[in-house]
PDB file of C-alpha atoms in Angstrom:
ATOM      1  CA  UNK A   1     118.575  83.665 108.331  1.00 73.00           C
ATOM      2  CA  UNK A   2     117.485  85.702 105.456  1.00 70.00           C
ATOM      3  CA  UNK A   3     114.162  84.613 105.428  1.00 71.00           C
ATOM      4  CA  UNK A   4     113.918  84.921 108.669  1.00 75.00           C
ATOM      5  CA  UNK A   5     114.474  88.453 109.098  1.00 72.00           C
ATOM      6  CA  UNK A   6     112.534  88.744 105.552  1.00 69.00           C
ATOM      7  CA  UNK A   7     109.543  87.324 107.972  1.00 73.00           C
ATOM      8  CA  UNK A   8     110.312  90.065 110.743  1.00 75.00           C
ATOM      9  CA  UNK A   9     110.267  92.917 108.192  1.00 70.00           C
ATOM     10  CA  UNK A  10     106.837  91.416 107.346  1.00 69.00           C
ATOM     11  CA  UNK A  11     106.058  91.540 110.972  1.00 75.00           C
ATOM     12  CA  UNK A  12     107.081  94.915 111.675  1.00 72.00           C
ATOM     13  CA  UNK A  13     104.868  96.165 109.024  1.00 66.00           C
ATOM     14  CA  UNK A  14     101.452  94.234 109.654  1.00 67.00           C
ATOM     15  CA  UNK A  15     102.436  95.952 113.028  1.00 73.00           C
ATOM     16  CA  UNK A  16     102.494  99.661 111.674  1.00 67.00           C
ATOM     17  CA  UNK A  17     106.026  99.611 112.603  1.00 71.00           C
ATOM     18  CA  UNK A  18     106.993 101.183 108.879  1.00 68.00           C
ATOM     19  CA  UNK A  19     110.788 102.566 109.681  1.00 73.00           C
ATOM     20  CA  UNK A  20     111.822  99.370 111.000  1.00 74.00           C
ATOM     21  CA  UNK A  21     110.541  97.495 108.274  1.00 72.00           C
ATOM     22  CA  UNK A  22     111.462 100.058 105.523  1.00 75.00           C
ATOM     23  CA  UNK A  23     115.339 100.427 106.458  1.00 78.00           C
ATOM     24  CA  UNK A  24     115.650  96.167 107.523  1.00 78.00           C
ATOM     25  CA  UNK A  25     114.475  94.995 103.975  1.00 76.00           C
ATOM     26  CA  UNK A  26     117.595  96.781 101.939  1.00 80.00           C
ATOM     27  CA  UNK A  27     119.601  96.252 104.673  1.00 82.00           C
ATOM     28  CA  UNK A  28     118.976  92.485 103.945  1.00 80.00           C
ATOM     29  CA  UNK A  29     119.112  92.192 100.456  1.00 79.00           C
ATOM     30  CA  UNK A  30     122.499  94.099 100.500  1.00 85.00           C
ATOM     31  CA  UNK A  31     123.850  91.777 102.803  1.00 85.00           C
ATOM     32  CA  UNK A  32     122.205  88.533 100.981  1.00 82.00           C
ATOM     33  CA  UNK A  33     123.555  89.700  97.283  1.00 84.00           C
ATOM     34  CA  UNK A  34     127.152  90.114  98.932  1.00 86.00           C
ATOM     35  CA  UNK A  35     127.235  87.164 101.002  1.00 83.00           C
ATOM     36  CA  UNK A  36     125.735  85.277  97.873  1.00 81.00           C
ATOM     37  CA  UNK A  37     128.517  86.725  95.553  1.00 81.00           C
ATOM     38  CA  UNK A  38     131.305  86.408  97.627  1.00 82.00           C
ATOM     39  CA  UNK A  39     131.252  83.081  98.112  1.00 80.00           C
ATOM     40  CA  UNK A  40     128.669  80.799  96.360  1.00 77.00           C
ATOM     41  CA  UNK A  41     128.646  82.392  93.129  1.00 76.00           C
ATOM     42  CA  UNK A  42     131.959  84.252  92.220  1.00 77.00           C
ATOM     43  CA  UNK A  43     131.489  87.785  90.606  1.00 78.00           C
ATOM     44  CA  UNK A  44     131.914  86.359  87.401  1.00 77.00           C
ATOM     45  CA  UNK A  45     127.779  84.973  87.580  1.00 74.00           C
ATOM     46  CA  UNK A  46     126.663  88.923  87.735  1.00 78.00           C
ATOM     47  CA  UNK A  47     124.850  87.730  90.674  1.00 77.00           C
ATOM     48  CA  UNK A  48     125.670  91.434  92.312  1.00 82.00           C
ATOM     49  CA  UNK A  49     123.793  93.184  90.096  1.00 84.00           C
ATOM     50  CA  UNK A  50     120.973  92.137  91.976  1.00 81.00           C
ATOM     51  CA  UNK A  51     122.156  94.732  94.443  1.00 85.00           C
ATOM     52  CA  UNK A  52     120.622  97.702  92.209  1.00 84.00           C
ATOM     53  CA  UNK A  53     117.353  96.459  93.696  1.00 79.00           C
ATOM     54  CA  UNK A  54     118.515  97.873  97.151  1.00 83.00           C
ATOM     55  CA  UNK A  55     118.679 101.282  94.901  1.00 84.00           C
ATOM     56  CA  UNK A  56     115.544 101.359  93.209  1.00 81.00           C
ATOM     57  CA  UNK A  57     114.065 100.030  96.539  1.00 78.00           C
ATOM     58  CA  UNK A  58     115.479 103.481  98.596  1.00 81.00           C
ATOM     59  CA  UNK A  59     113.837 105.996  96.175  1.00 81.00           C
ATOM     60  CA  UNK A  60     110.370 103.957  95.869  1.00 76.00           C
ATOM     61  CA  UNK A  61     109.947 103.512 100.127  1.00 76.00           C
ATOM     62  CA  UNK A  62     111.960 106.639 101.353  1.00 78.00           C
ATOM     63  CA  UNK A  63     110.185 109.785 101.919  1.00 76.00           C
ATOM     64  CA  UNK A  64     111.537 113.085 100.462  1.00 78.00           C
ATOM     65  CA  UNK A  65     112.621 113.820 104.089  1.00 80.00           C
ATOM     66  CA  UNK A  66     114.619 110.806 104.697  1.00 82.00           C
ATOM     67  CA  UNK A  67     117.534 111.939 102.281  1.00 85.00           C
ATOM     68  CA  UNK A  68     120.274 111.264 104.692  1.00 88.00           C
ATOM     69  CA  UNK A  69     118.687 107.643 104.874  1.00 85.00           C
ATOM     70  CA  UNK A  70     118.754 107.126 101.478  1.00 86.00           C
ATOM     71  CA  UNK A  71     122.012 108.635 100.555  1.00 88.00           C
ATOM     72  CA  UNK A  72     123.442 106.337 102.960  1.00 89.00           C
ATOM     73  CA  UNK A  73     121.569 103.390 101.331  1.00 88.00           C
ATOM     74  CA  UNK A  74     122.589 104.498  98.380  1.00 89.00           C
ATOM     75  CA  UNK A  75     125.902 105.051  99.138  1.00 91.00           C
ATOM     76  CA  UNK A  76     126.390 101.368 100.761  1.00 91.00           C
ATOM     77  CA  UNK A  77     124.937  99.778  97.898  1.00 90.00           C
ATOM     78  CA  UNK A  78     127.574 101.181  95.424  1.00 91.00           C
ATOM     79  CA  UNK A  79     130.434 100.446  97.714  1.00 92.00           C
ATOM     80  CA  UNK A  80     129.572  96.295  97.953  1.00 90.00           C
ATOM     81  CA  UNK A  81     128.514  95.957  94.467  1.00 89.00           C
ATOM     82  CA  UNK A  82     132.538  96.967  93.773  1.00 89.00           C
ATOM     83  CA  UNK A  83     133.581  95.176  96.864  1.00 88.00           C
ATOM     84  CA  UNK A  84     132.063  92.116  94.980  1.00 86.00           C
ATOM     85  CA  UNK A  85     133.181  92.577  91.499  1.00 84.00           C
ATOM     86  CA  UNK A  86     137.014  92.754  92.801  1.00 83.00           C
ATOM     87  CA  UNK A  87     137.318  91.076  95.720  1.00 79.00           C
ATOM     88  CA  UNK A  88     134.948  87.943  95.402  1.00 65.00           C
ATOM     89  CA  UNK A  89     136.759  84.603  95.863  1.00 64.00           C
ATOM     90  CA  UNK A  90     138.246  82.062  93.346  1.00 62.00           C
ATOM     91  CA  UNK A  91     137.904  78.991  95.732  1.00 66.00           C
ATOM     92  CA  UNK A  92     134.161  78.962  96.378  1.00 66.00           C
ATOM     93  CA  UNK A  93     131.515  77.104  98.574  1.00 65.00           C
ATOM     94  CA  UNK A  94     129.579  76.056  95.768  1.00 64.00           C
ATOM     95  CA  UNK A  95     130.460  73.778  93.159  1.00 63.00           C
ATOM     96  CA  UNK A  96     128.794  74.629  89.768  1.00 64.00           C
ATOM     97  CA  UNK A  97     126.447  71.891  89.638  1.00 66.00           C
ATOM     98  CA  UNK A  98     125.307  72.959  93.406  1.00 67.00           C
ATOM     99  CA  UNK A  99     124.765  76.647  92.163  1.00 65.00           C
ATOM    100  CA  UNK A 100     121.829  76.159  89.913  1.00 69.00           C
ATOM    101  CA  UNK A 101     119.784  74.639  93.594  1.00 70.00           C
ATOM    102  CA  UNK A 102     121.287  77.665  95.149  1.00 70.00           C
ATOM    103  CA  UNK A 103     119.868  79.663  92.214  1.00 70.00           C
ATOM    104  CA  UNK A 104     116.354  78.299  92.674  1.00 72.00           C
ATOM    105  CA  UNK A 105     116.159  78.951  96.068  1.00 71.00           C
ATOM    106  CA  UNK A 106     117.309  82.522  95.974  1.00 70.00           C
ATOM    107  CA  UNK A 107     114.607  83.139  93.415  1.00 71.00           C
ATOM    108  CA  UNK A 108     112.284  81.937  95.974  1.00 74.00           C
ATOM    109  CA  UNK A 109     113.479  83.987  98.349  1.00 69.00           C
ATOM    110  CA  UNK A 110     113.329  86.789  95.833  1.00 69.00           C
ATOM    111  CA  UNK A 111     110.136  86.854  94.597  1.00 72.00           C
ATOM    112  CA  UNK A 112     109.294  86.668  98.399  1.00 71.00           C
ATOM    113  CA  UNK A 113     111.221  89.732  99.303  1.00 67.00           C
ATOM    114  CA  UNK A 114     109.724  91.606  96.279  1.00 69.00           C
ATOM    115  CA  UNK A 115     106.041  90.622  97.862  1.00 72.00           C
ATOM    116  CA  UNK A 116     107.191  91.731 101.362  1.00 68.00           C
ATOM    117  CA  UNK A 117     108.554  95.162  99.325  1.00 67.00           C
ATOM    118  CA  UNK A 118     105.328  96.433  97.958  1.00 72.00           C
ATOM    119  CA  UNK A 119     103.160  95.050 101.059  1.00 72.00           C
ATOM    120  CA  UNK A 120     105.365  97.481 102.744  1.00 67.00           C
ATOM    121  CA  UNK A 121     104.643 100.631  99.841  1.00 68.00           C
ATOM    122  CA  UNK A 122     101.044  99.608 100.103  1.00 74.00           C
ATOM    123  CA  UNK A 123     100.896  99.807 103.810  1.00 72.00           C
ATOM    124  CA  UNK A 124     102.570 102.919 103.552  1.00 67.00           C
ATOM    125  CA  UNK A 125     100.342 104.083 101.020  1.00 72.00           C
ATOM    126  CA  UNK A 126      96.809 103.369 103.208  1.00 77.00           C
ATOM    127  CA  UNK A 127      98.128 104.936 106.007  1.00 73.00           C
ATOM    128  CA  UNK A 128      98.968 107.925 104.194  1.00 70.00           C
ATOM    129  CA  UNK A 129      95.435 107.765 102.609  1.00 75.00           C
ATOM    130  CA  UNK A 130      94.050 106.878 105.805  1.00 74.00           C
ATOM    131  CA  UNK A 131      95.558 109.987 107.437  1.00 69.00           C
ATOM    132  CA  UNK A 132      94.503 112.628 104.820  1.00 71.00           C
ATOM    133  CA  UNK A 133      91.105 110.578 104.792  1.00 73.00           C
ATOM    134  CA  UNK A 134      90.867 111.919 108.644  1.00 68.00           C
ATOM    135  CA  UNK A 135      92.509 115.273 107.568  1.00 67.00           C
ATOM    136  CA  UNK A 136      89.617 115.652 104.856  1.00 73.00           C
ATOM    137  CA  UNK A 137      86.605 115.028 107.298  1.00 80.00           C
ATOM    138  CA  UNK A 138      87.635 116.495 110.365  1.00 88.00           C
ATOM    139  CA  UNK A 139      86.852 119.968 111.789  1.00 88.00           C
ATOM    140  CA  UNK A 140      90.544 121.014 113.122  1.00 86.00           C
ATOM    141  CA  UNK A 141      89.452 122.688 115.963  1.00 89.00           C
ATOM    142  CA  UNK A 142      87.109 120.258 117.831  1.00 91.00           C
ATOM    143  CA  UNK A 143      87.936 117.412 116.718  1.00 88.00           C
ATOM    144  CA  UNK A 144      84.418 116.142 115.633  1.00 92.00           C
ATOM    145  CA  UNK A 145      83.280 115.756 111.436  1.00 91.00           C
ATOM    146  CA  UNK A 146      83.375 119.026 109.728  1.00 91.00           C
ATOM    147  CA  UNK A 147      80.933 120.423 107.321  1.00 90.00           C
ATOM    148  CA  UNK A 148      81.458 118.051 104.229  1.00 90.00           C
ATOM    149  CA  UNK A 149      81.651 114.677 106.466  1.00 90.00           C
ATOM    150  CA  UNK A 150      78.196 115.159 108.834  1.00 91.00           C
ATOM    151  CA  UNK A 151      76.364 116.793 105.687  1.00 92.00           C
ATOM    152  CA  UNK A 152      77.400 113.281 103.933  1.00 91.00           C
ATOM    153  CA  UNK A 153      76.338 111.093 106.994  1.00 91.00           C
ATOM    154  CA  UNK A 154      73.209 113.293 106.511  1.00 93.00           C
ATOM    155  CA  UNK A 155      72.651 111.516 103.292  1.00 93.00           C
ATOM    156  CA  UNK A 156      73.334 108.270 103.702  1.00 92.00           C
ATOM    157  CA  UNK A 157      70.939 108.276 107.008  1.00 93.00           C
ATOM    158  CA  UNK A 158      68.066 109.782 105.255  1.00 93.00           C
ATOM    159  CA  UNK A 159      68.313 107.568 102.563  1.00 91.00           C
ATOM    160  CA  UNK A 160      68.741 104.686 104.811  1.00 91.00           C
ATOM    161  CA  UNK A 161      66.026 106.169 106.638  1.00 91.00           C
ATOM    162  CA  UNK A 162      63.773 106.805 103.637  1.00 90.00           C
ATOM    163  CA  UNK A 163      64.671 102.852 102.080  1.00 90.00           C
ATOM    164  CA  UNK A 164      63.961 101.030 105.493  1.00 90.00           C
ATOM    165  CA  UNK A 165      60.790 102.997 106.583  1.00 89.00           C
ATOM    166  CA  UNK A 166      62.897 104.023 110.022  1.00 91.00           C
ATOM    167  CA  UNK A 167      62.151 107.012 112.227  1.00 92.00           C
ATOM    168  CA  UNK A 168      64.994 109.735 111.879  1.00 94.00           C
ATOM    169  CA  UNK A 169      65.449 113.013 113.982  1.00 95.00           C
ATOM    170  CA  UNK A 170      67.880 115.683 112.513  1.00 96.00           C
ATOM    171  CA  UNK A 171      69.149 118.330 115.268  1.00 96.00           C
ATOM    172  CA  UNK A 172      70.892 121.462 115.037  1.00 96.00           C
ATOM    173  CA  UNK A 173      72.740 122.995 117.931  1.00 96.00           C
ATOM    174  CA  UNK A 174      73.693 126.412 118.468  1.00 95.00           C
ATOM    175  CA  UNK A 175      76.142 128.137 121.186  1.00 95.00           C
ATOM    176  CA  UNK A 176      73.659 130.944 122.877  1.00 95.00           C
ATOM    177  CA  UNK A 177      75.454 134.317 122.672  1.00 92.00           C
ATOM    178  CA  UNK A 178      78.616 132.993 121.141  1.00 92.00           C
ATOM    179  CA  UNK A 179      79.499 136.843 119.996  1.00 92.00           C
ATOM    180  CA  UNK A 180      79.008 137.742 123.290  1.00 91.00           C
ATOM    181  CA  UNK A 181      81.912 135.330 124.170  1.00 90.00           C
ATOM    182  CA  UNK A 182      84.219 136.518 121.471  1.00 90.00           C
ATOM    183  CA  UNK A 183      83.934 139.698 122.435  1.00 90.00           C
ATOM    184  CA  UNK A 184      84.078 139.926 126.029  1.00 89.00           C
ATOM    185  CA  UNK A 185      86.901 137.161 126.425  1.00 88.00           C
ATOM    186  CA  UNK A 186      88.426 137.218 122.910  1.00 89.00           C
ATOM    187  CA  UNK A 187      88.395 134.786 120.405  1.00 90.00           C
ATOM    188  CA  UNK A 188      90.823 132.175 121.708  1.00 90.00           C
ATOM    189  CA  UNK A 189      88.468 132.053 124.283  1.00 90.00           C
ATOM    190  CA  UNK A 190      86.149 131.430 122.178  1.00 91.00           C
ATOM    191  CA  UNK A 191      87.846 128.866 120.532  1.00 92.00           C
ATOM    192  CA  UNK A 192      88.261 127.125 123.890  1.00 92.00           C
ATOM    193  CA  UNK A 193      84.931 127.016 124.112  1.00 94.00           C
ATOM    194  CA  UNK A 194      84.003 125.807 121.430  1.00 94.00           C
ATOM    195  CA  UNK A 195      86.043 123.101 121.916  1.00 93.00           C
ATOM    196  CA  UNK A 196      85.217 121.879 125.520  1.00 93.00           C
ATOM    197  CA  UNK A 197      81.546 121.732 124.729  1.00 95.00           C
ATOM    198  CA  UNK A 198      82.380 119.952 121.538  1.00 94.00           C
ATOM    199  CA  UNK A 199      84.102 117.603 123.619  1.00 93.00           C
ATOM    200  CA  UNK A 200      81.203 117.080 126.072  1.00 94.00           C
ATOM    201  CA  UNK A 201      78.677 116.790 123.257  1.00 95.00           C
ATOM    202  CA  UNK A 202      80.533 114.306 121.715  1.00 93.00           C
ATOM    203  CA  UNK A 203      80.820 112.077 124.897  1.00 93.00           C
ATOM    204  CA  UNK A 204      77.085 112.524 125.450  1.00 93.00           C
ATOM    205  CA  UNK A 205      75.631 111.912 122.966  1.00 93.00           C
ATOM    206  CA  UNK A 206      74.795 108.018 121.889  1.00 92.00           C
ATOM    207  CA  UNK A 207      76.998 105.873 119.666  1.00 92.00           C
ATOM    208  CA  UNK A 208      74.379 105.302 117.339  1.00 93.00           C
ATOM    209  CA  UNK A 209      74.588 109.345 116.762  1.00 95.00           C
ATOM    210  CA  UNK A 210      76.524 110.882 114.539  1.00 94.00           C
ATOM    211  CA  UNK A 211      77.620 114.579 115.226  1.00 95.00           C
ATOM    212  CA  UNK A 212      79.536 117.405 113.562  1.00 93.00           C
ATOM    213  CA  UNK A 213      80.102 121.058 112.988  1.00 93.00           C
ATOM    214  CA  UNK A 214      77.825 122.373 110.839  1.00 92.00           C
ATOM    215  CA  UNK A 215      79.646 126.036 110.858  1.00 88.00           C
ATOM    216  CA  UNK A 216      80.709 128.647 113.632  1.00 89.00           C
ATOM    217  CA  UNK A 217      78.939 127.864 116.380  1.00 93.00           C
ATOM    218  CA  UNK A 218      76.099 125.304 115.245  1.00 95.00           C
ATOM    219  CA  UNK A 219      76.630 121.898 115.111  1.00 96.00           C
ATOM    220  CA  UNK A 220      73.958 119.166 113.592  1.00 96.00           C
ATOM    221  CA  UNK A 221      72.743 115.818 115.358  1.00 96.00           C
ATOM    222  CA  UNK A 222      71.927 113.205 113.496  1.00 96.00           C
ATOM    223  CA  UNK A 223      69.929 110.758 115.282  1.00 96.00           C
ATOM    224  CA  UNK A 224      68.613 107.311 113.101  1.00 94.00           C
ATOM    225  CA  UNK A 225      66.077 104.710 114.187  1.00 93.00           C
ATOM    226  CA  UNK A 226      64.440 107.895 116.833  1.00 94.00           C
ATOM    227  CA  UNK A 227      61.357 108.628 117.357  1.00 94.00           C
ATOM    228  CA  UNK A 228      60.950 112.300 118.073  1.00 93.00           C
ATOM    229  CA  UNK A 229      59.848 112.020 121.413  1.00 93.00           C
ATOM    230  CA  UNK A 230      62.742 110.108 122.581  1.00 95.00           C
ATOM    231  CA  UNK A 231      64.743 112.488 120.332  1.00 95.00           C
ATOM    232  CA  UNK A 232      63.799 115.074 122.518  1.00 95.00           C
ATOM    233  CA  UNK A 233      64.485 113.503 125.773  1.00 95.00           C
ATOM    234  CA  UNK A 234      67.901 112.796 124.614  1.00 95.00           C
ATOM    235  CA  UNK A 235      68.685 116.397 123.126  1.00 95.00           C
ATOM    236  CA  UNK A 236      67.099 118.119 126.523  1.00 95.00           C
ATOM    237  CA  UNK A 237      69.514 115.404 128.472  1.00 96.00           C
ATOM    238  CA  UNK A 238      72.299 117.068 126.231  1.00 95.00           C
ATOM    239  CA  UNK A 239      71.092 120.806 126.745  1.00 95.00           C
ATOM    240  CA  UNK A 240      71.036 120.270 130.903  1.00 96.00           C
ATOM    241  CA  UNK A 241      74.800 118.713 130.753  1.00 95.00           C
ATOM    242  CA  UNK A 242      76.172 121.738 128.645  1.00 95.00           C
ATOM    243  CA  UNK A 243      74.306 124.117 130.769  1.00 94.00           C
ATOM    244  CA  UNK A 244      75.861 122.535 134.072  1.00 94.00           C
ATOM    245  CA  UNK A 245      79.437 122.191 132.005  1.00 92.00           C
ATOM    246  CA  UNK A 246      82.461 124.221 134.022  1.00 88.00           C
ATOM    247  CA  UNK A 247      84.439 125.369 131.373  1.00 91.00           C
ATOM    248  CA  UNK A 248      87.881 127.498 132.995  1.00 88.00           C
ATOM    249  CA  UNK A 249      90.351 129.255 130.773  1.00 83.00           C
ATOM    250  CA  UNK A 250      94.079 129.193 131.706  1.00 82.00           C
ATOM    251  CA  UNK A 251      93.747 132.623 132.956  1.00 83.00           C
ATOM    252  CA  UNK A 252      90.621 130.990 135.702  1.00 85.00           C
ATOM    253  CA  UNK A 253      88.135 132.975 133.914  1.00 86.00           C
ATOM    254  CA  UNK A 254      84.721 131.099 134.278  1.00 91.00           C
ATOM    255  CA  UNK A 255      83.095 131.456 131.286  1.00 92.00           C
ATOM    256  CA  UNK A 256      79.211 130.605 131.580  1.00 91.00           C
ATOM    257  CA  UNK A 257      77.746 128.299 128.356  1.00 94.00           C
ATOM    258  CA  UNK A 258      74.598 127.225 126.975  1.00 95.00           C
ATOM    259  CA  UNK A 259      73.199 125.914 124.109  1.00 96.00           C
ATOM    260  CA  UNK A 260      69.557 125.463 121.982  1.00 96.00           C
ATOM    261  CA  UNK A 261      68.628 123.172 119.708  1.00 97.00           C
ATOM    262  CA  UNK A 262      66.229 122.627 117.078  1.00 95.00           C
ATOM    263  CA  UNK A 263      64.713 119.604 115.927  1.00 96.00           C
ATOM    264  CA  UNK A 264      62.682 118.105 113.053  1.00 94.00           C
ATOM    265  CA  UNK A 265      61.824 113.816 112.460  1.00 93.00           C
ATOM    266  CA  UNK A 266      62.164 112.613 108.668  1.00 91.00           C
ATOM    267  CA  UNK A 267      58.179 112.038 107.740  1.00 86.00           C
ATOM    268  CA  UNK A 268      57.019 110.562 104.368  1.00 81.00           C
ATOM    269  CA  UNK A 269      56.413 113.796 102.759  1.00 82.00           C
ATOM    270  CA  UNK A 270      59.881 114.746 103.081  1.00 82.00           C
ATOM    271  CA  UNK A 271      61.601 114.289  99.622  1.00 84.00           C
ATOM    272  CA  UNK A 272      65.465 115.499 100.636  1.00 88.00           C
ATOM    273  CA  UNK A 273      67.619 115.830 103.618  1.00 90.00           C
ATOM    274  CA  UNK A 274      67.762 119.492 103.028  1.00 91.00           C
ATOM    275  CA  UNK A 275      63.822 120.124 104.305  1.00 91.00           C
ATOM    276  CA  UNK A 276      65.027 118.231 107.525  1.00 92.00           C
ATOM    277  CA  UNK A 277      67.872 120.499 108.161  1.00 93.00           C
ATOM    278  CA  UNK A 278      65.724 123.305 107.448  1.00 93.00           C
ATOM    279  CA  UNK A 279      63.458 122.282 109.553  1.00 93.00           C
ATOM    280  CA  UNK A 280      65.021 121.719 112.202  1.00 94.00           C
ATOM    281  CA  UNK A 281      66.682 125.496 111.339  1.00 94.00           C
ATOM    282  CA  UNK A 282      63.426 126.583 112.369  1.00 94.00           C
ATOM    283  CA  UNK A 283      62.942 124.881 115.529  1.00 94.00           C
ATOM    284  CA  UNK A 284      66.334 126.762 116.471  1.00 95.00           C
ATOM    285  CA  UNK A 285      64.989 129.981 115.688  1.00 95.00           C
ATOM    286  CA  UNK A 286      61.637 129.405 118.004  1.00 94.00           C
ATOM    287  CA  UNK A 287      64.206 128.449 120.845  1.00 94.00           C
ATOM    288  CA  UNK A 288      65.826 131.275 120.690  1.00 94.00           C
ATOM    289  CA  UNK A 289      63.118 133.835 120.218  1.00 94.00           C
ATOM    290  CA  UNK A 290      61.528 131.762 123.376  1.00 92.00           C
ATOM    291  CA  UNK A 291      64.590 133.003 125.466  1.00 92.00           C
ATOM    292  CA  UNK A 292      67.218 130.317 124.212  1.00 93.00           C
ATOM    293  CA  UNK A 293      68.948 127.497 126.767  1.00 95.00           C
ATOM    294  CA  UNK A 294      66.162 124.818 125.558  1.00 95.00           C
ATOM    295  CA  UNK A 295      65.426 122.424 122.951  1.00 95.00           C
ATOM    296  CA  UNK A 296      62.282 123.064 120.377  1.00 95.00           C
ATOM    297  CA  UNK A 297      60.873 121.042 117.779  1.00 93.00           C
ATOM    298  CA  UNK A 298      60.329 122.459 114.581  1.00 91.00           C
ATOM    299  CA  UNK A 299      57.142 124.673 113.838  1.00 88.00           C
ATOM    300  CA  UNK A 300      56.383 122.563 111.059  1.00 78.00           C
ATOM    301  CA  UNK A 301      55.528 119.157 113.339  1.00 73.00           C
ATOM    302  CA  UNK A 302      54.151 121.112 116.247  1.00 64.00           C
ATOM    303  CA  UNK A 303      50.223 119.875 116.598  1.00 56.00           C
TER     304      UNK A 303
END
């Protein structure tokens, strides 16, 4: 039975199902070590001092706001580890020459309940890393890679890029009259805003793309294996949707968006990822001094 629900703590955890697994693995051993005590082993074998494992086990797995969990833990522990050095029985199930098999097999069982243990504070441990990972790379308000993350992806493309002689396109996107926005509908508005297209852009653009906020109100594209010609196509596909995008505060104010974007291909003169993005920096700037709500490539690859 033991090793059964051993086997169903392991479950629960391979399933991301951590507080089920976390508070049935002492819950087990307590109730092994007494069973065990009480009547196969007597107290007089020290076989419940096994039961300090439950102990160690609650500070280790527990978080800091689970005190009431592992008080209680705690707390239980104590109370069968003297329920077991007073009370065991004097007429037991085991013989002493069947305790030493009994003793094999509980180390056995053991050593497997110790692997199941830190399985558990490792699985704990990735997800934890896992979730400040995400934290780390993700812009808060829309949800796509923030500053550090897409500037990163930036790197690893254009070296990719650079190593396997592919075509690369670098895009940056810019809100037209984002101010404007603020200061008309206020800057939750703005925020809003910011969001929903974010949104959009995100579900328009192509999975090979990677996107993400490059600060305020501009955002860079990253677009590997492109030519720029079919980089443009897909960037112009991009500015029409935004352009046609309804976006409705809660207040039913309609609140009129568009966007311009700048781009600039990775050519064999280029040296870092920086000249791309500046680049394509210029291309912005000629789409907005052309009257902004289109897409530009950058002066610098203009015949």
């Amino acid at each position: 039975m033991s090793l059964i629900l051993a086997c169903m703590g392991l479950r629960c955890n391979y399933r991301g199902q951590f507080s089920r697994a976390q508070l049935l693995m002492p819950v087990l051993k307590m109730t092994q070590v007494t069973i065990l005590t009480l009547f196969y082993f007597g107290s007089e074998s020290g076989f419940h001092f096994l039961l300090v494992q439950a102990i160690a086990y609650s500070f280790i797995v527990f978080r800091a706001d689970q005190r009431f969990v592992k008080g209680l833990i705690v707390a239980l522990t104590v109370l069968l580890f003297l329920m077991c050095e007073y009370l065991s029985l004097t007429d037991l199930y085991l013989t002493e020459s069947k305790q030493s098999f009994m003793l094999v097999s509980v180390f056995f069982f053991i050593a497997l309940y110790f692997s199941i243990v830190i399985d558990l504070v490792m699985s704990r441990l990735k997800s934890v890393n896992q979730h400040l990972r995400v934290l780390a790379e993700k812009d808060e308000l829309t949800g796509l890679s923030n500053r550090r993350k897409v500037l990163a992806d930036a790197v690893n493309i254009f070296a990719d890029s650079v190593i396997n002689h592919d075509t690369c396109v670098f895009a940056i996107v810019d809100l037209d009259h984002f101010k404007k926005i603020n200061d008309t509908y206020g800057h939750e508005a703005g925020d809003f805003v910011l969001a929903k297209v974010s949104a959009k852009m995100q579900s328009v653009i192509r999975t090979t793309d990677k996107i993400g906020r490059y600060g305020g109100e501009e955002f860079i594209i990253l677009m590997p294996k492109t030519k720029l010609a079919q980089a443009e196509l897909v960037m112009e596909h991009l500015r029409q949707t935004i352009a046609a995008l309804t976006i409705e505060t809660e207040q039913g104010i309609i609140i009129p968006v568009t966007i311009s974007i700048g781009l600039a291909p990775i050519t064999t003169e280029v040296t870092r990822y920086e000249e791309i993005l500046a680049s394509a920096d210029k291309g912005l700037y000629a789409a907005k001094r052309s009257g902004r709500n289109r897409v530009s490539v950058s002066p610098d690859f203009q015949d």
